Coordinates of C-alpha atoms in Angstrom, one line a residue:
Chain W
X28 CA -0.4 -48.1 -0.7
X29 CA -3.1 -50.4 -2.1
X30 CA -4.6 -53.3 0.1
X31 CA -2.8 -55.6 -1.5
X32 CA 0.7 -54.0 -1.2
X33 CA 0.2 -54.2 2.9
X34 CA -0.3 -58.0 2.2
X35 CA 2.4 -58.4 0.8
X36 CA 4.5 -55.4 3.2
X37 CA 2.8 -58.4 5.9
X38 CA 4.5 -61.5 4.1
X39 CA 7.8 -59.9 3.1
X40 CA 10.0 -60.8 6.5
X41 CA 8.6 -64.3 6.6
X42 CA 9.6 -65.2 3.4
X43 CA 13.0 -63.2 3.6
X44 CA 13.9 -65.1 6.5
X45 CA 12.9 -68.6 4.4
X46 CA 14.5 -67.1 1.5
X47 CA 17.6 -66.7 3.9
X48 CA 17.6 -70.4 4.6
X49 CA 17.8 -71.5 1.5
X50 CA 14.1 -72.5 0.5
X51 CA 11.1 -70.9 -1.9
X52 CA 7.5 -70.4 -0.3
X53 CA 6.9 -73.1 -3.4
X54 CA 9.7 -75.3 -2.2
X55 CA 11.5 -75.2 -5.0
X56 CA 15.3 -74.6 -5.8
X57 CA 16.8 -70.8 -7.0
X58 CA 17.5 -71.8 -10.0
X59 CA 14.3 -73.8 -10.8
X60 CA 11.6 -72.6 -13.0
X61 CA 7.6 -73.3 -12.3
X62 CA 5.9 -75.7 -14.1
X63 CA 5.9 -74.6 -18.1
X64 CA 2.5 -75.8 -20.5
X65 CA 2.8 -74.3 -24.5
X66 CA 0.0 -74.4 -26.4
X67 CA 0.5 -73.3 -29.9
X68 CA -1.6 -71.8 -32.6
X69 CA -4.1 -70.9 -29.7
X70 CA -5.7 -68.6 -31.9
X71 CA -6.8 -69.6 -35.7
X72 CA -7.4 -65.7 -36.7
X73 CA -3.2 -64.8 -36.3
X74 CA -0.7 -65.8 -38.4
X75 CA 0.9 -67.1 -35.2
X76 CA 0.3 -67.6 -31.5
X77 CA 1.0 -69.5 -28.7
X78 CA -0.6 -69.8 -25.1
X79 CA 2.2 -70.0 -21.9
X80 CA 1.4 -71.1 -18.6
X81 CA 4.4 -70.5 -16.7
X82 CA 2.8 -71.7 -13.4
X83 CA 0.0 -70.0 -12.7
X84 CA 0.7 -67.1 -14.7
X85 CA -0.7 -67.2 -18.8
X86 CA 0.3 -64.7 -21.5
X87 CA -1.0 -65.4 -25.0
X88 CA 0.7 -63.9 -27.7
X89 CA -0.6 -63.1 -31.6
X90 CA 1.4 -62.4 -34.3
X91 CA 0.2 -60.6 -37.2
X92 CA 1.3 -59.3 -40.6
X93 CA 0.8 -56.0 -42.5
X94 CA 2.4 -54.3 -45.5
X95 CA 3.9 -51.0 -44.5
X96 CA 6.5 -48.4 -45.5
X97 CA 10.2 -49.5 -44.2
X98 CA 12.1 -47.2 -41.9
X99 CA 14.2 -44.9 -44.3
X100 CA 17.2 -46.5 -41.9
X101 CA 16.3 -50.0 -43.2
X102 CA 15.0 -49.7 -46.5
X103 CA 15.5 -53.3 -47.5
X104 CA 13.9 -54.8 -44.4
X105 CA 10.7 -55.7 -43.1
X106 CA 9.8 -54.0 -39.4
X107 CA 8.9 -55.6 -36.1
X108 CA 7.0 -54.2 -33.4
X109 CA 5.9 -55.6 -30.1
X110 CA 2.9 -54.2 -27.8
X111 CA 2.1 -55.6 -24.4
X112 CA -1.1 -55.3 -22.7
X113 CA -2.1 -55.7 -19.0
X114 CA -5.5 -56.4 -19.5
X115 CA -8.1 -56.3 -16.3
X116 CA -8.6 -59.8 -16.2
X117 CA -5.5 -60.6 -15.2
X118 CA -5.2 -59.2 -11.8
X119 CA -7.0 -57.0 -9.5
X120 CA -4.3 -54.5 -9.4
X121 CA -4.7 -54.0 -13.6
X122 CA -7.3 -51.3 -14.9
X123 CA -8.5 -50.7 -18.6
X124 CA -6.8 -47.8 -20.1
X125 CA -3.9 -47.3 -22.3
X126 CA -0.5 -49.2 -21.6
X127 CA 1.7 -47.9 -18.4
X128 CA 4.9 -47.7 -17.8
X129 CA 4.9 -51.4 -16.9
X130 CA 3.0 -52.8 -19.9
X131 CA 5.5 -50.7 -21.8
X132 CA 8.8 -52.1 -20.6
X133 CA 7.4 -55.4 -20.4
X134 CA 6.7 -54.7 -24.4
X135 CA 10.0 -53.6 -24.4
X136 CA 12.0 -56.2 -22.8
X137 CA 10.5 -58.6 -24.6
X138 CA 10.9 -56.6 -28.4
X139 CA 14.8 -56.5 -27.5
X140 CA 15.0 -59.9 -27.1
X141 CA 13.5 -60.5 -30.6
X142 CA 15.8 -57.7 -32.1
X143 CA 18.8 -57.7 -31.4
X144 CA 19.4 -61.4 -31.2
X145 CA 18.5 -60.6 -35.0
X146 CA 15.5 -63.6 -34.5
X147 CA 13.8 -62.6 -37.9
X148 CA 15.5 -62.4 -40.6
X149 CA 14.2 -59.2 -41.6
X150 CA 15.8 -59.0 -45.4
X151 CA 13.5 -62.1 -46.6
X152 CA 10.2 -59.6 -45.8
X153 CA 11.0 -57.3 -48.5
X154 CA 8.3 -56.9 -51.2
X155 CA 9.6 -54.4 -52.7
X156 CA 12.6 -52.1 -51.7
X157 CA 12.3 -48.9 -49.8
X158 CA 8.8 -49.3 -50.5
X159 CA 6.7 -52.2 -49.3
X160 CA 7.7 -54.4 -46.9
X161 CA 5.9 -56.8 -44.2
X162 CA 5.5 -55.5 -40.6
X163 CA 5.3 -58.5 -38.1
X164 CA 3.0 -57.0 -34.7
X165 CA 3.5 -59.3 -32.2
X166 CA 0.8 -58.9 -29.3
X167 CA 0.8 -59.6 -25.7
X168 CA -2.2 -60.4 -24.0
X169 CA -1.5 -60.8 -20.5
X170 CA -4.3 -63.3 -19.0
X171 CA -3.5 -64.4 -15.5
X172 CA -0.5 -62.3 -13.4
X173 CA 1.2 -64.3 -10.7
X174 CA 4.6 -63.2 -11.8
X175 CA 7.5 -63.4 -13.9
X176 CA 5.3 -62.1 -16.7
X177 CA 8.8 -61.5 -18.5
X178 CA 9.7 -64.9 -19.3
X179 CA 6.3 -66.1 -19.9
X180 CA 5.8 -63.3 -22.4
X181 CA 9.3 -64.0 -24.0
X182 CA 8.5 -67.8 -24.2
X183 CA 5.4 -66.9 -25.9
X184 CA 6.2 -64.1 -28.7
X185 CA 9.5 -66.4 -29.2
X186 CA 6.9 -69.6 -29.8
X187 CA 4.3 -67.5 -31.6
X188 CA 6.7 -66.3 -33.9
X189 CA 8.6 -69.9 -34.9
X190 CA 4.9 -71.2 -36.0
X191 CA 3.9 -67.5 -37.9
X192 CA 3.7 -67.7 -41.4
X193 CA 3.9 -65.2 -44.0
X194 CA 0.6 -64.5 -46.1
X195 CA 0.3 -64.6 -49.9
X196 CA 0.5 -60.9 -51.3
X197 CA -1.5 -60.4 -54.7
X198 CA -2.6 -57.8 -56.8
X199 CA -1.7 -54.8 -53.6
X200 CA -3.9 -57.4 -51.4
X201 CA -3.3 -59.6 -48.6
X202 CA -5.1 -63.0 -48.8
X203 CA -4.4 -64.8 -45.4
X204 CA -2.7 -68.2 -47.0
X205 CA 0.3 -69.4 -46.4
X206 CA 3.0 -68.2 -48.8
X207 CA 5.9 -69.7 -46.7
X208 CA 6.8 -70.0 -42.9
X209 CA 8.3 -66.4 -41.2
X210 CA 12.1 -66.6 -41.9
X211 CA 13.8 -67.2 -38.5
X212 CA 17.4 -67.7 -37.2
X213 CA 17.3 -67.4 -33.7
X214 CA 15.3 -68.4 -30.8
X215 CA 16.2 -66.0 -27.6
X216 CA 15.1 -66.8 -24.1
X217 CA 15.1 -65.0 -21.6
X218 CA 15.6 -65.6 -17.9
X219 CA 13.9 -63.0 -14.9
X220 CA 15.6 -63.4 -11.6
X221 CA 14.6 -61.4 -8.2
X222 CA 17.0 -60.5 -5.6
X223 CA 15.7 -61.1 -2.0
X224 CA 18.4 -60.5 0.5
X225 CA 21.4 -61.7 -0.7
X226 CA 19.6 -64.0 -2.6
X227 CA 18.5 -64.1 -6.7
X228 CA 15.9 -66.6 -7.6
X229 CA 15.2 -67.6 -10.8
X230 CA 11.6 -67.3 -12.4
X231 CA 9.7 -65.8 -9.0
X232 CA 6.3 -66.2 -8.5
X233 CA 4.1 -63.4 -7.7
X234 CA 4.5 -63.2 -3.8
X235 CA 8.5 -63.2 -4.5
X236 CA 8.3 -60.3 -7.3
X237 CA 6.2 -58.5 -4.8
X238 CA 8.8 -58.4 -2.0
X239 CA 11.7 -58.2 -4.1
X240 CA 14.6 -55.9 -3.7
X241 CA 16.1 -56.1 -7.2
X242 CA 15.2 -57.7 -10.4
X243 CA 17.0 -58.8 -13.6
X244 CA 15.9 -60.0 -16.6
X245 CA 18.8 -61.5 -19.1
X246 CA 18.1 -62.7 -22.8
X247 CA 20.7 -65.6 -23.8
X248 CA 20.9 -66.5 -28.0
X249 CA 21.2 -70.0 -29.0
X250 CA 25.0 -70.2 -28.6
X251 CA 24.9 -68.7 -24.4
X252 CA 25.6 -64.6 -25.6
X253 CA 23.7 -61.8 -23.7
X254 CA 21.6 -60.0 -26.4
X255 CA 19.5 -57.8 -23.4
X256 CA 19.0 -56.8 -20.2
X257 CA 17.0 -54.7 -18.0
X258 CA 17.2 -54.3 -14.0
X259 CA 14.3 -53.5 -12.1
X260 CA 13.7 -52.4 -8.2
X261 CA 15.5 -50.0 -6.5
X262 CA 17.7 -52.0 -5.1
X263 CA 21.4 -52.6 -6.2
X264 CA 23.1 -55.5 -7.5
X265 CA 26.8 -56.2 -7.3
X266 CA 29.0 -57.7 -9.9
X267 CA 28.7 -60.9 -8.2
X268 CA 25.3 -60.9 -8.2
X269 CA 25.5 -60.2 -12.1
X270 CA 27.9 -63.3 -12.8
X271 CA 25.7 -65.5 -10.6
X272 CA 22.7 -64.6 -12.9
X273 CA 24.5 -64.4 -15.9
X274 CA 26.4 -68.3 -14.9
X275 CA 23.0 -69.6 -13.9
X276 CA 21.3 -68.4 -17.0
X277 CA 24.2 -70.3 -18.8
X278 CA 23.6 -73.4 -17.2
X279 CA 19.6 -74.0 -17.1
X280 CA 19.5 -72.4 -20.5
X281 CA 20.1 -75.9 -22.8
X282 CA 17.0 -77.9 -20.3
X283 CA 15.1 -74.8 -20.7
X284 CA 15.5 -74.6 -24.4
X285 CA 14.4 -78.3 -24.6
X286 CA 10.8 -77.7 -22.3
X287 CA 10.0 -75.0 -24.4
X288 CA 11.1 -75.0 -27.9
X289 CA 10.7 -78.1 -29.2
Chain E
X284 CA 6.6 -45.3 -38.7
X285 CA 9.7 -44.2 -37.2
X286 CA 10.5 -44.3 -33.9
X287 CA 12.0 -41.6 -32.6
X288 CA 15.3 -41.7 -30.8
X289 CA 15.2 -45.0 -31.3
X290 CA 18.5 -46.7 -32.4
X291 CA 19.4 -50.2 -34.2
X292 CA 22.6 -52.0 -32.9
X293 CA 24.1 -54.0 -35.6
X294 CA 22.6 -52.1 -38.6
X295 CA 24.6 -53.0 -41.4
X296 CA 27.0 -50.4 -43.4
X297 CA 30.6 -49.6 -44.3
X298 CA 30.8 -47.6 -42.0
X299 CA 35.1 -48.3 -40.6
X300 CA 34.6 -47.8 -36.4
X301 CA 38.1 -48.2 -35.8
X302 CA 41.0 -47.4 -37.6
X303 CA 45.1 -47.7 -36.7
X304 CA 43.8 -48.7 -32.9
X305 CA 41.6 -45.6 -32.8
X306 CA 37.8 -44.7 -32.9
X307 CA 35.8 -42.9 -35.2
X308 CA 36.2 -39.9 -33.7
X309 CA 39.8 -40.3 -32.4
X310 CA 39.2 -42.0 -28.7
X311 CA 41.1 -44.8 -27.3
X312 CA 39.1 -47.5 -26.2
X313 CA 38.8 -46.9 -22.7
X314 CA 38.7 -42.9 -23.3
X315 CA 35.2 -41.0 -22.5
X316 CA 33.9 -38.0 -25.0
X317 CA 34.7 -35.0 -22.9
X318 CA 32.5 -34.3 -20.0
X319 CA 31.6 -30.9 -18.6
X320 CA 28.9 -30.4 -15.8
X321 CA 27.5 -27.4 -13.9
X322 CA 25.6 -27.1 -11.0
X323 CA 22.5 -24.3 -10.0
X324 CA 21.9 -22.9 -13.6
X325 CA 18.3 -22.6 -13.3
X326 CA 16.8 -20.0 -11.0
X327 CA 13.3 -21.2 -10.4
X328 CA 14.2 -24.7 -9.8
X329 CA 15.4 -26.0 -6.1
X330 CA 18.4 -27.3 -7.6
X331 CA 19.8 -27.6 -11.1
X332 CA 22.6 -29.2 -13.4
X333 CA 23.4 -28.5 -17.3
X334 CA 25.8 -31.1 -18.8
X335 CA 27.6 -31.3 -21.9
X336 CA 28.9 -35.0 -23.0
X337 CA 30.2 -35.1 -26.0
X338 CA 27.7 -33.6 -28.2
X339 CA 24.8 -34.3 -25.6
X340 CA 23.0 -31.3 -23.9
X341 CA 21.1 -32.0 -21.2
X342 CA 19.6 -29.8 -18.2
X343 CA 18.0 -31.4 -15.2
X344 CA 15.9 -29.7 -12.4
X345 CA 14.4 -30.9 -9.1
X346 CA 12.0 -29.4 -7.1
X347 CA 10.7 -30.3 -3.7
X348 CA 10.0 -31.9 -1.6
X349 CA 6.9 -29.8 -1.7
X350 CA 3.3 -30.9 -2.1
X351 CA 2.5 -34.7 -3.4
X352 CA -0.4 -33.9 -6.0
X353 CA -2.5 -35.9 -6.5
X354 CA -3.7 -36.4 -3.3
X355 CA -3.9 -40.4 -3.4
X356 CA -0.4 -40.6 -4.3
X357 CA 0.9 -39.1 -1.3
X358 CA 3.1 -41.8 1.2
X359 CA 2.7 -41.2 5.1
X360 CA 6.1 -43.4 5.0
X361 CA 8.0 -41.5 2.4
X362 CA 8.4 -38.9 -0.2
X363 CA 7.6 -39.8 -3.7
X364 CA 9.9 -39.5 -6.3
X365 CA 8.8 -38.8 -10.1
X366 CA 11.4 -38.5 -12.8
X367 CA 10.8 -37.5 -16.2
X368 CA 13.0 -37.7 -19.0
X369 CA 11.7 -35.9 -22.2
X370 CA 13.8 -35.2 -25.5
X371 CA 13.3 -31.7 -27.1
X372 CA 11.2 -32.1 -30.5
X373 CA 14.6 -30.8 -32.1
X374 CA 17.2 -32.5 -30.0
X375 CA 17.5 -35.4 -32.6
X376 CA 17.9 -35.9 -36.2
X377 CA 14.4 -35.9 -37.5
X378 CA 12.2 -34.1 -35.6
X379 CA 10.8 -36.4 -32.6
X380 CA 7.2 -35.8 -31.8
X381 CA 6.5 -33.9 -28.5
X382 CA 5.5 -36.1 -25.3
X383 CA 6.3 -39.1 -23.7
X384 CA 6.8 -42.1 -25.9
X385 CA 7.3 -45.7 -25.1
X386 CA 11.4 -45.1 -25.1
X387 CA 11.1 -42.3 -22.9
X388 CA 8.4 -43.5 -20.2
X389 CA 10.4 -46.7 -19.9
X390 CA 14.0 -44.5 -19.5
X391 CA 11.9 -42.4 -17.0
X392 CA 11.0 -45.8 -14.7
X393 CA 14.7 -47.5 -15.0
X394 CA 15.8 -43.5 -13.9
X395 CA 13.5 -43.4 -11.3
X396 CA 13.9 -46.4 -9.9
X397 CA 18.2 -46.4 -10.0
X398 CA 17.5 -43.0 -7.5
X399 CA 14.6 -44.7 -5.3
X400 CA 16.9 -46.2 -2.8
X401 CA 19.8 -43.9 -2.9
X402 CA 17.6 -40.5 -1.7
X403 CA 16.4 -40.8 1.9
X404 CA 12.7 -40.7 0.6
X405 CA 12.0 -41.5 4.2
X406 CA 12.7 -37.9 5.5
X407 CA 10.4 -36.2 3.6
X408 CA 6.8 -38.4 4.1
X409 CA 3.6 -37.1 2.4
X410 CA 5.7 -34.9 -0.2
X411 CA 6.7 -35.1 -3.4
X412 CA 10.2 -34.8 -5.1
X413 CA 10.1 -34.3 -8.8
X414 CA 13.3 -34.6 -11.3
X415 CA 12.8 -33.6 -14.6
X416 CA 15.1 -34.1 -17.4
X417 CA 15.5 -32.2 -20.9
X418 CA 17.8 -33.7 -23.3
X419 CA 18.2 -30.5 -25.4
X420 CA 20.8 -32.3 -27.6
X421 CA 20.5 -36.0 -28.6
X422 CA 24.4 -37.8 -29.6
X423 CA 24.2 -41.1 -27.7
X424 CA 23.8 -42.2 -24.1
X425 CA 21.6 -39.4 -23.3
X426 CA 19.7 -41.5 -20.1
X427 CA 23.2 -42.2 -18.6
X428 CA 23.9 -38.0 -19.5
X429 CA 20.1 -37.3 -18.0
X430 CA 20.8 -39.6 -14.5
X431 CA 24.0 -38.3 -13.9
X432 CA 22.9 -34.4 -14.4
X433 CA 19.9 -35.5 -12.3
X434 CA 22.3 -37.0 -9.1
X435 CA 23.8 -33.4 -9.4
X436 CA 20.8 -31.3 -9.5
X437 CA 18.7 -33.7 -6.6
X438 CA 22.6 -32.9 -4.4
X439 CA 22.2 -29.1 -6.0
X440 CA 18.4 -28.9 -4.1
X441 CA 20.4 -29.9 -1.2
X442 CA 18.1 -33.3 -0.7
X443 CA 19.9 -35.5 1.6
X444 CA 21.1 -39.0 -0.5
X445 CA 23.8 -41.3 0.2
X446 CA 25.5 -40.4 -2.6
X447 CA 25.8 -39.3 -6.3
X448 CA 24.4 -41.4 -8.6
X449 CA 27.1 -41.9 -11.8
X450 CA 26.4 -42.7 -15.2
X451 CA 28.3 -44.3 -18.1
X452 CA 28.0 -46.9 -21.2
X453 CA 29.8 -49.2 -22.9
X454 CA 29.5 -50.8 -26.1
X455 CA 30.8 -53.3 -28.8
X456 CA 32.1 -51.6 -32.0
X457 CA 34.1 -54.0 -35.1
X458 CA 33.9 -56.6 -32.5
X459 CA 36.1 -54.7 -29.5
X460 CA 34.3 -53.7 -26.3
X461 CA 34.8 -49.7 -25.9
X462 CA 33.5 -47.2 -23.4
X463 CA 31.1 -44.4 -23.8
X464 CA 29.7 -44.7 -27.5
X465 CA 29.6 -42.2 -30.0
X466 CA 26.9 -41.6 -32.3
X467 CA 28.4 -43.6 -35.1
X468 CA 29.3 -46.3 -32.3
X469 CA 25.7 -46.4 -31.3
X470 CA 24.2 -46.8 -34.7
X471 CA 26.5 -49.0 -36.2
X472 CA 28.1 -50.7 -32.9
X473 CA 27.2 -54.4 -32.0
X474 CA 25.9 -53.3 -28.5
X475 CA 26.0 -50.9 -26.1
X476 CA 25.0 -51.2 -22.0
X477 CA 24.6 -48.2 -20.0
X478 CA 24.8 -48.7 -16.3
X479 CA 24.7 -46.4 -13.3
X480 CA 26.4 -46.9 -9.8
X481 CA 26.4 -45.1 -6.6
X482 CA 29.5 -43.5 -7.0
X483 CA 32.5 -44.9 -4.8
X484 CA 30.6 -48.0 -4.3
X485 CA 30.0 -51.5 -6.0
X486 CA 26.5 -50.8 -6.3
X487 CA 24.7 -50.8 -9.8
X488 CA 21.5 -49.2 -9.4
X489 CA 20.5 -48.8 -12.9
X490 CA 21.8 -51.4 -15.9
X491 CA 20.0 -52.1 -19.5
X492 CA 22.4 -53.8 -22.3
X493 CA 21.2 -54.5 -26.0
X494 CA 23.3 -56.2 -29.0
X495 CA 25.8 -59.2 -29.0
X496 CA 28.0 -59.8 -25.9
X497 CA 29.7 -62.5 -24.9
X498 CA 30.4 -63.4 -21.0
X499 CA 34.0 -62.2 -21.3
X500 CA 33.2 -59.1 -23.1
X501 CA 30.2 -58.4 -20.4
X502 CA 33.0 -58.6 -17.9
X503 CA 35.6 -56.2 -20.1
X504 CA 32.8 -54.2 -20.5
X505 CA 31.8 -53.3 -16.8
X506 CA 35.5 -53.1 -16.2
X507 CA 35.4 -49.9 -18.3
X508 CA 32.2 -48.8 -17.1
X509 CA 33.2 -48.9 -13.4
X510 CA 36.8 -46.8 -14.3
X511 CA 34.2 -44.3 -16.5
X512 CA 32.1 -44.0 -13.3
X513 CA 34.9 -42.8 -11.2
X514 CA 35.7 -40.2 -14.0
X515 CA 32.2 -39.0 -14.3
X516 CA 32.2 -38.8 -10.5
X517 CA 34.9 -36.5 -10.3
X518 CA 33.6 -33.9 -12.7
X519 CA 30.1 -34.5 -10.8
X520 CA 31.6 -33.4 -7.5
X521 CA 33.5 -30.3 -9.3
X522 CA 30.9 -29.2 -10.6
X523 CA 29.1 -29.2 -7.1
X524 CA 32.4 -27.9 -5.2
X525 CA 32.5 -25.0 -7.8
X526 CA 29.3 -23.9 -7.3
X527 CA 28.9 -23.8 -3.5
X528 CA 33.0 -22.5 -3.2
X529 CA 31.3 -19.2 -5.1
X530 CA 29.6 -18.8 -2.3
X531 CA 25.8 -19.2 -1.6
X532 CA 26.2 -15.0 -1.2
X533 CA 25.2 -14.7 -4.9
X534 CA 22.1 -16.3 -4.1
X535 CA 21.1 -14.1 -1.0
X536 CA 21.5 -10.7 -2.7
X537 CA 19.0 -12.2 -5.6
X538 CA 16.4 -12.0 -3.2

């Protein structure tokens, strides 16, 4: 047990019993989010990016293209891959070295999102079949941790990858000018909710992630289907806490959509 | 560039997943691949499991609690429990590099975390209780395979829990929600979602879906899942009754 963990072992009946009542620490409602800023094309040097405060947490993604081989599975489509990165500066409790098992789901939370909503349309990033095709490497940079880094990352590989564009390829070179936009269909979003008590709250800030029992993070397309999901904590949920998420997602999804994508 | 064990719902291919009202491989919808588990087959190990599930092979071991190493990691509140799921180099289809990978250390938390609450971690402080899981034979759902041979083999070391943790998927396959994919299912299916309960309770400890549902197909979905449990947690307590009905008399004369 860190320092920090007896803080927050400190705060956790407080805030239970206020969760209990019905109110947040940051008096807002369950199924409110934190205030959302998007900054896009943060960084001149990708093909795409985009900066997310989601409150006071801020994850910067970068997108960026290679030529590669195609899996021998896909032969006639380009590849995706997402990596995440907890970097030191964002919080006391993150060290340099290579990802954990946090940075990792995080990665791959966010990377099914992307994928199975089929986002890219992977076919159009063909150069040539079964040999050369474009691999999109979407990086997250975590910056400032004060929770809910799932939906903040999701918001910003989603963004960074609707403003990406696809280099020119000439003569086995890559020359970092725009041949055309990256071919997209779908936009997922995902929602992160945290069980305290009986209670889930949507989006929670870092003190509610902290004390959480449960957490669940659930990827809606465009049309309202699930295309992920991943619980976290030890606790359980029951199947009334999963149609409460799932209906809540469902209903802030079309404001949401609005703040964020366009 | 391939990742191993790593699958791709929705791939597209001719592949004809059901047929006449059947599956691939014969099942009705709601059917599970069959299911064998045993309890104590490893003699080093506190407690054990080897289960077959369909044409997944998987052996789990526990040991502890004994000594929490490192030091630092030790709790004076509770036991700490590690789980490690690892995939034999040769368990899959092309040969999957040795060691944890990304897929596997993120299976390993979601494992670890779906048994935090159900072992009374409490009893034990200061010690360390380590599950480790081999998937000797890769054919879909192999975390749901490793959890549920692991609730066996943590019961098998006789650490007190309040209950057996259960295992079982379901999936989307030409656009019907099924239970338990197959291989096929799995590569070609349109999603799958592999959730564990506390057996012969409500509560889902572990859940993860991927693909294309629908609100009314998540709901037909855990439907399945939650009459697949009680199935899997039948065979889990057979396997446990079968074992200890022997007679713990086979054990004492190995000494």
């Amino acid at each position: 047990m860190t320092n920090e963990d007896i803080i927050w072992e400190i705060k956790k009946n407080p805030i239970k019993a206020l969760v209990e009542s019905g109110k947040r620490v940051d008096g807002r409602a369950f199924d409110e989010h934190r205030e959302i800023e998007i900054i896009r094309d943060f960084s001149k040097k990708a093909e795409g990016s985009c900066l997310v405060k989601l409150g006071n947490t801020q994850v910067l993604a970068g997108v960026k293209l290679s030529i590669g081989i195609p899996y021998p599975d896909t032969p006639a489509e380009g590849a995706l891959s997402v990596g995440a990165e907890l970097v030191p500066i964002a919080a006391p409790i993150f060290y340099s070295g290579p990802p954990n098992e946090n940075a990792i789901e995080l990665a791959r939370v966010v990377d099914r999102g992307i994928r199975e909503s089929k986002m890219i349309e992977m076919d159009k990033l063909v150069i040539e079949e079964g040999e050369k095709v474009w691999m999109v490497s979407v990086d997250l940079h975590v910056l400032d941790y004060d929770g809910n880094l799932f939906d903040a990352s999701n918001i910003a590989a989603v963004n960074a990858l609707l403003n990406t564009f696809v280099p020119k390829y000439e003569d086995d070179k890559i020359i970092r000018e725009k041949q055309m936009d990256l071919p997209v269909r779908e936009k997922p979003l995902s929602f992160t909710f945290v069980k305290i008590g009986a209670k889930n709250l949507l989006d929670p800030s870092l003190v509610e992630e902290k004390i959480k029992d449960a957490e669940m993070t659930i990827t809606l397309t465009e049309d309202n289907h699930l295309c992920a999901m991943q619980k976290g904590g030890t606790y359980p949920y029951y199947k009334e806490d999963l149609d409460e998420m799932i209906d809540t997602a469902i209903r802030v999804s079309k404001n949401l959509r609005k703040k964020v994508f366009e | 560039m391939k990742k191993e064990g790593e699958k791709k719902m929705g791939m597209k291919s001719d592949v004809q997943l059901i047929k006449d009202g059947k599956r691939i491989d014969g099942r009705n919808f709601d059917e599970l691949r069959p299911l064998k588990i045993e309890a104590g087959v490893l003699h080093r190990a506190d407690g054990s499991c080897y289960l077959e599930w369909g044409g997944n092979k998987v052996i789990a071991a526990v040991y502890g609690p004994r000594e929490c190493f490192p030091r630092h990691e030790q709790d004076p509140l509770k036991a700490r429990l590690t789980y490690r799921y690892n995939m034999a180099p040769f368990s899959v289809e092309d040969r999957k590099r040795p060691g944890p990978d990304r897929r596997s250390i993120e299976i390993s938390k979601v494992s670890r975390q779906a048994l935090e609450r159900v072992v009374f971690l409490e009893y034990f402080p200061r010690t360390s209780i380590d599950v480790f899981v081999e998937i000797l034979q890769a054919d879909a759902g192999t975390r749901i395979a490793g959890i549920t041979a692991a609730s066996v083999a943590l019961a098998d070391a006789g650490i007190p829990m309040r209950g057996l943790v259960a295992g079982c998927a379901a999936g989307k396959v030409d656009d019907t929600v099924v239970l338990d994919l197959g291989k096929e299912e799995d590569n070609y299916g349109q999603a799958d979602m592999p959730v564990a309960m506390l057996a012969g309770t409500d509560e889902v400890v572990l859940m993860q879906m991927d693909g294309d549902f629908s609100k009314e197909e998540f709901d037909q979905a855990f439907e399945l899942i939650r009459k697949g449990i009680k199935q899997v947690y039948e065979e889990q307590k057979r396997a446990l009754k079968e074992k200890y009905e022997k007679g713990i008399e086979g054990d004492i004369n190995d000494q």
